[in-house]
Amino acid sequence: MTNHYDGLETRSASARAAALTVALPHAIARAQRSAAYHDLLHDVDAAGVVDLEVLSHLPVTRKSELIRLQAEAPPLGGFNVTPLCDLARVFSSPGPIHEAQAEGTDPWRFARALHATGLRRGMLLHNCFAYHFTPAGFMLDFGARALGCPVFPAGPGNTEAQARAAAHLRPVCYAGTPEYLKAILEAGDALGLDLSSLRLGHVTGGAYLPALRSFYADRGLTVLQSYGTADLGLIAYESEAREGLIVDEAVVVEIVRPGTGDPVPEGEVGEVLVTLLDSPDPLIRFATGDLSAILPGQSPCGRTNARIRGWMGRADQATKVRGLFVRPEQVAEVMRAHPGLGRARLVVGSAEGKDTMVLRVETPVRDAALVESLAKSLQGITRLRGEVRLEEPGALPNDGKVIEDTRAG
């Protein structure tokens, strides 16, 4: 068990499911105590939400709702169960959207991710995430402290000073964006500094590209990534197996068709929804706006929770066509009007200087009446005319796109 943070990571499927039947109703009931979820989930029987199938019928909470309600009822829009006087901090992220930090040892649960990276008691963490406005710096700081690790709160920027500080303080682990560690190491090289104490890195907040992985590996560093948001904290993290990101033990992740709350099959790319199970202020089916997919099987590292492929792009694919916005939700509405069909993709293009729309729909059926009916639904819902093409099942790429804009620029 030395490689695992706790026994939760290696639970059997039956033990995990049994725990969920207790945790989910508790999370729903607690959320309903907030003003926002009292309205959003007013007709939900919390005691009956015992598994993913039941959860999938609950409404989706979107960031746009948080922004709107926080503007109407500042600062937190009624999503907090914890009274403002009992919160430790309140942050402000772009949007603007505001996040509350409750009291606690590791409120964003990053200790688990840092432990998987290799951080252990007494190791110094060089933390290059910002400590102002947004919570990223505190997320990693609290996680390290929960492991018994001291933290150098470096924050971002001033790369030469970062390198000199690292040469003097001899940290074992870096935390920050994927590319900034490379900048620090290269600054150290240019200054002739010894940065060999840095053996580990935990990165998030940006794309961790293969070229960067190779750069760190060539220098003998173990640099692993995690996926989280300011609203939710840790969602999933990488282990030494480097085969996908393992879902945190205190959240439920669903992958749904963008613009809907409808779960997609394992392996299909869709939008990431997250439900917080163990939080003073739960979020229920919170839409991250990010694309990913569930990986089959379990991680070779022995952790048994579900895995996702990591960040695969943005799910918000709204685009303007002939002066009107077309959104994934509208494509989903078209498809709901014609049950039994497969995946769909609205391709927006241009011909002779005019915007065009083609709705591609997977179905083994070849029926002119279906084409006409789909075209009618598309026009009725979007208020725009478009062509319909029926495709063979599996013809559309598995990339999570519901709207594809092929126009130049």
XYZ file of C-alpha atoms in Angstrom:
409
model
C 0.000 0.000 0.000
C 3.016 2.362 0.117
C 2.321 3.454 -3.454
C -1.299 4.300 -2.690
C -2.614 7.249 -0.724
C -5.235 5.160 1.113
C -7.376 2.042 0.843
C -10.076 3.855 -1.117
C -7.909 3.772 -4.230
C -7.907 -0.030 -4.439
C -11.530 -0.793 -3.507
C -13.421 -3.517 -5.315
C -16.181 -2.513 -7.725
C -18.817 -3.783 -5.288
C -17.342 -1.813 -2.372
C -17.184 1.328 -4.505
C -20.806 0.910 -5.631
C -21.959 0.313 -2.042
C -20.194 3.470 -0.877
C -21.831 5.431 -3.698
C -25.323 4.413 -2.549
C -24.580 6.221 0.716
C -22.518 9.157 -0.562
C -24.771 10.234 -3.444
C -27.994 10.716 -1.422
C -26.011 12.583 1.236
C -24.485 14.916 -1.382
C -27.853 15.596 -3.028
C -29.558 16.257 0.303
C -26.777 18.606 1.398
C -26.891 20.464 -1.924
C -30.655 20.924 -1.531
C -29.963 22.914 1.633
C -28.460 25.685 -0.513
C -30.752 28.324 -1.965
C -29.719 27.572 -5.564
C -30.169 23.794 -5.423
C -33.329 24.137 -3.360
C -34.778 25.574 -6.572
C -32.877 23.478 -9.127
C -33.521 20.129 -7.373
C -36.808 20.925 -5.645
C -38.598 17.839 -7.007
C -35.742 15.356 -6.451
C -35.967 12.687 -3.744
C -32.379 12.668 -2.502
C -32.756 9.249 -0.868
C -33.520 7.692 -4.246
C -30.376 8.955 -6.004
C -28.256 5.885 -5.292
C -26.376 5.227 -8.532
C -25.181 6.739 -11.809
C -28.327 5.738 -13.679
C -30.578 7.745 -11.353
C -28.055 10.591 -11.188
C -28.113 10.856 -14.995
C -31.725 12.070 -14.879
C -30.935 15.094 -12.702
C -30.511 18.511 -14.342
C -27.067 19.716 -15.387
C -25.552 22.718 -13.612
C -23.653 24.947 -16.034
C -21.116 27.704 -15.390
C -23.425 30.133 -17.137
C -25.967 29.470 -14.364
C -23.362 30.093 -11.679
C -22.311 33.365 -13.325
C -25.914 34.526 -13.697
C -26.975 33.599 -10.157
C -23.793 35.005 -8.619
C -24.469 38.288 -10.410
C -28.017 38.295 -9.054
C -27.088 37.185 -5.521
C -23.416 37.983 -4.876
C -20.973 36.652 -4.042
C -21.836 32.943 -4.474
C -25.297 32.894 -6.044
C -26.836 30.777 -3.302
C -24.791 27.662 -4.117
C -23.050 27.681 -0.741
C -24.432 25.696 2.154
C -21.662 27.006 4.402
C -22.457 30.537 5.668
C -20.086 33.216 4.401
C -18.825 33.845 7.941
C -17.608 30.237 8.162
C -15.667 30.218 4.871
C -11.891 30.530 4.831
C -11.523 32.358 1.491
C -13.463 33.494 -1.553
C -11.740 33.664 -4.958
C -12.522 35.382 -8.248
C -11.801 33.627 -11.555
C -12.385 34.830 -15.115
C -16.048 34.874 -16.029
C -16.339 36.397 -13.526
C -17.085 33.414 -11.339
C -16.417 33.142 -7.616
C -15.286 30.096 -5.660
C -15.527 29.473 -1.935
C -12.899 27.709 0.137
C -14.147 25.924 3.213
C -12.034 25.302 6.280
C -10.168 22.011 6.293
C -6.838 20.275 5.881
C -7.051 19.618 2.143
C -10.269 21.225 0.856
C -9.469 20.654 -2.821
C -8.141 17.091 -2.269
C -4.826 17.523 -4.108
C -2.853 15.474 -1.576
C -3.968 12.325 -3.402
C -2.654 13.591 -6.735
C 0.647 14.803 -5.278
C 1.122 11.466 -3.509
C 0.645 9.669 -6.833
C 3.374 11.916 -8.287
C 5.758 10.700 -5.576
C 5.679 13.545 -3.060
C 6.293 12.278 0.462
C 6.564 13.758 3.935
C 9.391 16.265 4.351
C 9.955 16.929 0.634
C 9.909 20.620 -0.326
C 7.390 21.651 -2.988
C 8.293 24.569 -5.283
C 4.785 25.887 -6.006
C 4.551 28.141 -9.087
C 0.784 28.558 -9.088
C -0.647 31.970 -8.227
C -1.965 32.670 -4.745
C -4.023 35.721 -5.700
C -7.522 36.000 -7.227
C -7.757 32.304 -8.210
C -7.306 29.301 -5.884
C -4.673 27.282 -7.787
C -1.784 28.190 -5.473
C -3.732 27.230 -2.372
C -4.949 23.999 -3.985
C -1.433 22.605 -4.330
C -0.225 24.239 -1.119
C -2.909 22.586 1.021
C -2.349 19.257 -0.730
C 1.365 19.331 0.043
C 0.836 20.393 3.641
C -1.632 17.506 4.121
C 1.227 15.176 3.154
C 3.539 16.803 5.672
C 5.520 18.690 3.047
C 6.781 22.272 3.344
C 5.974 24.631 0.476
C 7.929 27.411 -1.201
C 5.111 29.740 -2.402
C 6.929 30.954 -5.490
C 3.942 31.900 -7.620
C 4.330 32.513 -11.370
C 6.842 34.684 -13.225
C 10.355 36.072 -12.638
C 11.922 32.920 -14.057
C 15.557 33.722 -13.280
C 14.694 34.351 -9.631
C 12.737 31.070 -9.611
C 15.835 29.201 -10.796
C 18.092 30.876 -8.226
C 15.629 30.121 -5.426
C 15.393 26.476 -6.485
C 19.196 26.169 -6.554
C 19.353 27.515 -2.993
C 16.279 25.846 -1.425
C 16.799 22.466 -3.131
C 13.103 21.540 -3.642
C 12.317 17.963 -4.680
C 9.068 18.664 -6.517
C 7.737 21.390 -8.793
C 4.041 22.306 -9.107
C 2.805 24.569 -11.872
C 1.838 24.679 -15.526
C 3.423 22.033 -17.770
C 5.719 24.341 -19.727
C 6.950 26.603 -16.908
C 9.163 23.959 -15.291
C 11.033 23.731 -18.606
C 11.570 27.493 -18.545
C 12.980 27.328 -15.000
C 15.316 24.451 -15.855
C 16.579 26.210 -18.977
C 17.127 29.420 -16.999
C 19.114 27.392 -14.489
C 21.221 25.915 -17.287
C 21.963 29.368 -18.677
C 23.001 30.613 -15.222
C 25.109 27.533 -14.458
C 22.938 26.570 -11.480
C 22.542 23.107 -9.962
C 18.840 22.212 -10.083
C 19.390 18.483 -9.687
C 17.299 18.408 -6.493
C 14.173 18.696 -8.677
C 13.230 15.075 -9.341
C 9.441 15.340 -9.447
C 6.886 17.580 -11.058
C 3.126 17.869 -10.790
C 1.582 19.851 -13.636
C -1.909 21.063 -14.483
C -3.623 24.088 -15.962
C -2.479 23.462 -19.544
C -1.803 20.867 -22.216
C 0.974 18.428 -21.283
C 2.333 17.682 -24.736
C 4.504 14.673 -25.729
C 7.510 16.884 -26.512
C 7.464 18.207 -22.937
C 7.148 14.695 -21.528
C 10.225 13.683 -23.506
C 12.169 16.760 -22.344
C 11.550 15.961 -18.668
C 12.172 12.241 -19.101
C 15.515 12.967 -20.790
C 16.537 14.959 -17.714
C 15.515 12.120 -15.397
C 12.457 13.848 -13.947
C 9.125 12.191 -13.134
C 6.500 14.743 -14.130
C 2.845 13.703 -13.902
C -0.325 15.669 -14.483
C -3.755 16.167 -12.953
C -7.044 17.644 -14.102
C -9.081 19.940 -11.922
C -10.984 23.216 -11.897
C -11.313 26.160 -9.535
C -14.960 25.227 -8.920
C -14.436 21.535 -8.225
C -10.850 21.017 -7.093
C -9.206 17.749 -8.149
C -11.147 15.716 -10.704
C -8.591 13.136 -11.892
C -4.855 12.500 -11.669
C -2.077 10.570 -13.376
C -0.164 7.749 -11.714
C 3.179 6.170 -12.507
C 1.387 3.897 -14.996
C 0.792 6.952 -17.219
C -2.325 5.342 -18.707
C -5.055 7.941 -18.459
C -6.135 9.988 -15.464
C -7.690 8.218 -12.471
C -10.879 9.783 -11.123
C -10.576 11.237 -7.612
C -12.302 9.242 -4.876
C -14.508 12.159 -3.783
C -16.154 12.887 -7.133
C -18.382 11.193 -9.680
C -17.482 11.791 -13.325
C -19.958 11.348 -16.163
C -19.206 11.779 -19.863
C -22.232 13.128 -21.724
C -23.108 14.281 -25.215
C -22.220 18.010 -25.408
C -25.201 20.259 -24.823
C -27.147 17.517 -23.025
C -27.028 15.491 -19.836
C -27.192 12.217 -21.739
C -24.361 9.764 -20.944
C -22.375 8.418 -23.901
C -20.969 4.861 -24.168
C -17.574 4.036 -22.694
C -14.819 5.252 -25.002
C -16.927 7.885 -26.763
C -15.752 11.470 -26.398
C -18.150 13.825 -24.638
C -18.438 16.596 -22.072
C -17.181 16.021 -18.516
C -19.811 16.389 -15.786
C -18.697 16.221 -12.150
C -20.633 15.668 -8.934
C -18.859 16.446 -5.663
C -19.528 13.745 -3.070
C -17.548 14.898 -0.047
C -17.832 18.671 -0.003
C -19.305 21.213 2.413
C -20.845 22.902 -0.666
C -21.606 20.194 -3.262
C -21.984 20.781 -6.982
C -24.273 18.334 -8.766
C -23.683 17.296 -12.385
C -21.535 20.365 -12.924
C -20.617 20.817 -16.580
C -16.922 21.601 -16.930
C -17.156 22.489 -20.615
C -14.245 20.095 -21.246
C -14.174 17.043 -23.498
C -12.841 13.626 -22.478
C -13.716 9.923 -22.599
C -13.843 7.014 -20.156
C -11.065 4.480 -20.668
C -11.932 0.778 -20.370
C -10.529 -1.363 -17.567
C -8.384 -0.396 -14.602
C -4.990 1.238 -14.251
C -1.970 -1.105 -14.093
C -0.864 0.787 -10.960
C -3.553 -1.019 -8.922
C -5.928 1.917 -8.482
C -9.415 0.711 -9.327
C -11.454 3.845 -9.950
C -12.559 4.848 -13.441
C -10.070 6.573 -15.748
C -10.511 9.324 -18.297
C -8.302 10.156 -21.267
C -7.573 13.638 -19.988
C -8.454 17.001 -21.500
C -9.437 16.670 -25.171
C -10.769 20.137 -25.977
C -13.758 22.304 -25.217
C -17.396 21.200 -25.400
C -18.819 24.685 -25.913
C -19.045 24.618 -29.711
C -21.617 27.373 -30.197
C -21.082 29.251 -33.438
C -22.837 32.027 -35.332
C -24.516 31.148 -38.634
C -26.160 33.858 -40.710
C -26.289 36.112 -37.687
C -27.816 33.531 -35.313
C -26.048 31.408 -32.701
C -26.355 27.651 -33.134
C -25.576 25.548 -30.050
C -25.019 21.846 -29.277
C -28.214 21.909 -27.191
C -30.194 22.649 -30.366
C -28.626 19.719 -32.222
C -29.528 17.518 -29.247
C -33.113 18.801 -29.402
C -33.320 17.864 -33.090
C -32.113 14.348 -32.287
C -34.531 13.931 -29.380
C -37.349 14.610 -31.831
C -36.166 11.584 -33.839
C -35.373 8.802 -31.328
C -33.427 5.712 -32.346
C -30.799 7.455 -34.465
C -27.060 7.459 -33.774
C -24.621 10.331 -33.337
C -25.062 13.639 -35.126
C -22.759 16.446 -36.208
C -23.716 19.836 -37.624
C -21.051 20.947 -40.094
C -20.990 24.701 -40.666
C -19.245 25.841 -43.817
C -19.259 28.503 -46.498
C -20.105 28.474 -50.208
C -20.058 31.472 -52.507
C -19.715 33.771 -49.537
C -22.751 32.375 -47.713
C -22.896 30.260 -44.553
C -24.004 26.647 -45.020
C -25.159 23.932 -42.600
C -25.097 20.169 -43.105
C -26.508 17.891 -40.408
C -24.762 14.517 -40.612
C -26.668 11.746 -38.794
C -25.550 8.152 -38.223
C -28.257 5.612 -39.085
C -28.465 2.393 -41.109
C -31.780 3.684 -42.527
C -31.902 5.314 -45.978
C -35.231 7.124 -46.042
C -36.102 10.332 -47.923
C -38.936 10.978 -45.499
C -36.487 10.871 -42.561
C -34.203 13.345 -44.337
C -37.110 15.704 -44.903
C -38.330 15.348 -41.314
C -34.855 16.010 -39.878
C -34.427 19.067 -42.101
C -37.782 20.398 -40.900
C -36.792 19.893 -37.248
C -33.417 21.541 -37.839
C -35.043 24.620 -39.341
C -37.747 24.774 -36.683
C -35.272 24.595 -33.793
C -32.404 26.709 -35.170
C -34.506 28.983 -37.437
C -31.965 28.218 -40.160
C -32.219 26.031 -43.248
C -29.721 23.199 -43.566
C -29.019 20.067 -45.560
C -29.307 16.599 -43.987
C -27.026 13.686 -44.832
C -27.530 10.173 -43.490
C -24.278 8.359 -42.639
C -23.405 4.774 -41.822
C -23.079 3.997 -38.080
C -19.523 4.802 -36.948
C -18.875 7.206 -39.821
C -18.513 10.293 -37.629
C -15.187 10.871 -35.833
C -15.061 10.068 -32.115
C -13.882 13.524 -31.046
C -16.849 14.903 -29.112
C -17.731 17.506 -31.717
C -21.419 18.190 -32.189
C -20.856 21.376 -34.189
C -17.904 21.576 -36.576
C -17.121 24.990 -38.055
C -15.050 24.555 -41.219
C -15.079 28.213 -42.252
C -11.635 29.786 -42.612
C -10.727 32.035 -39.693
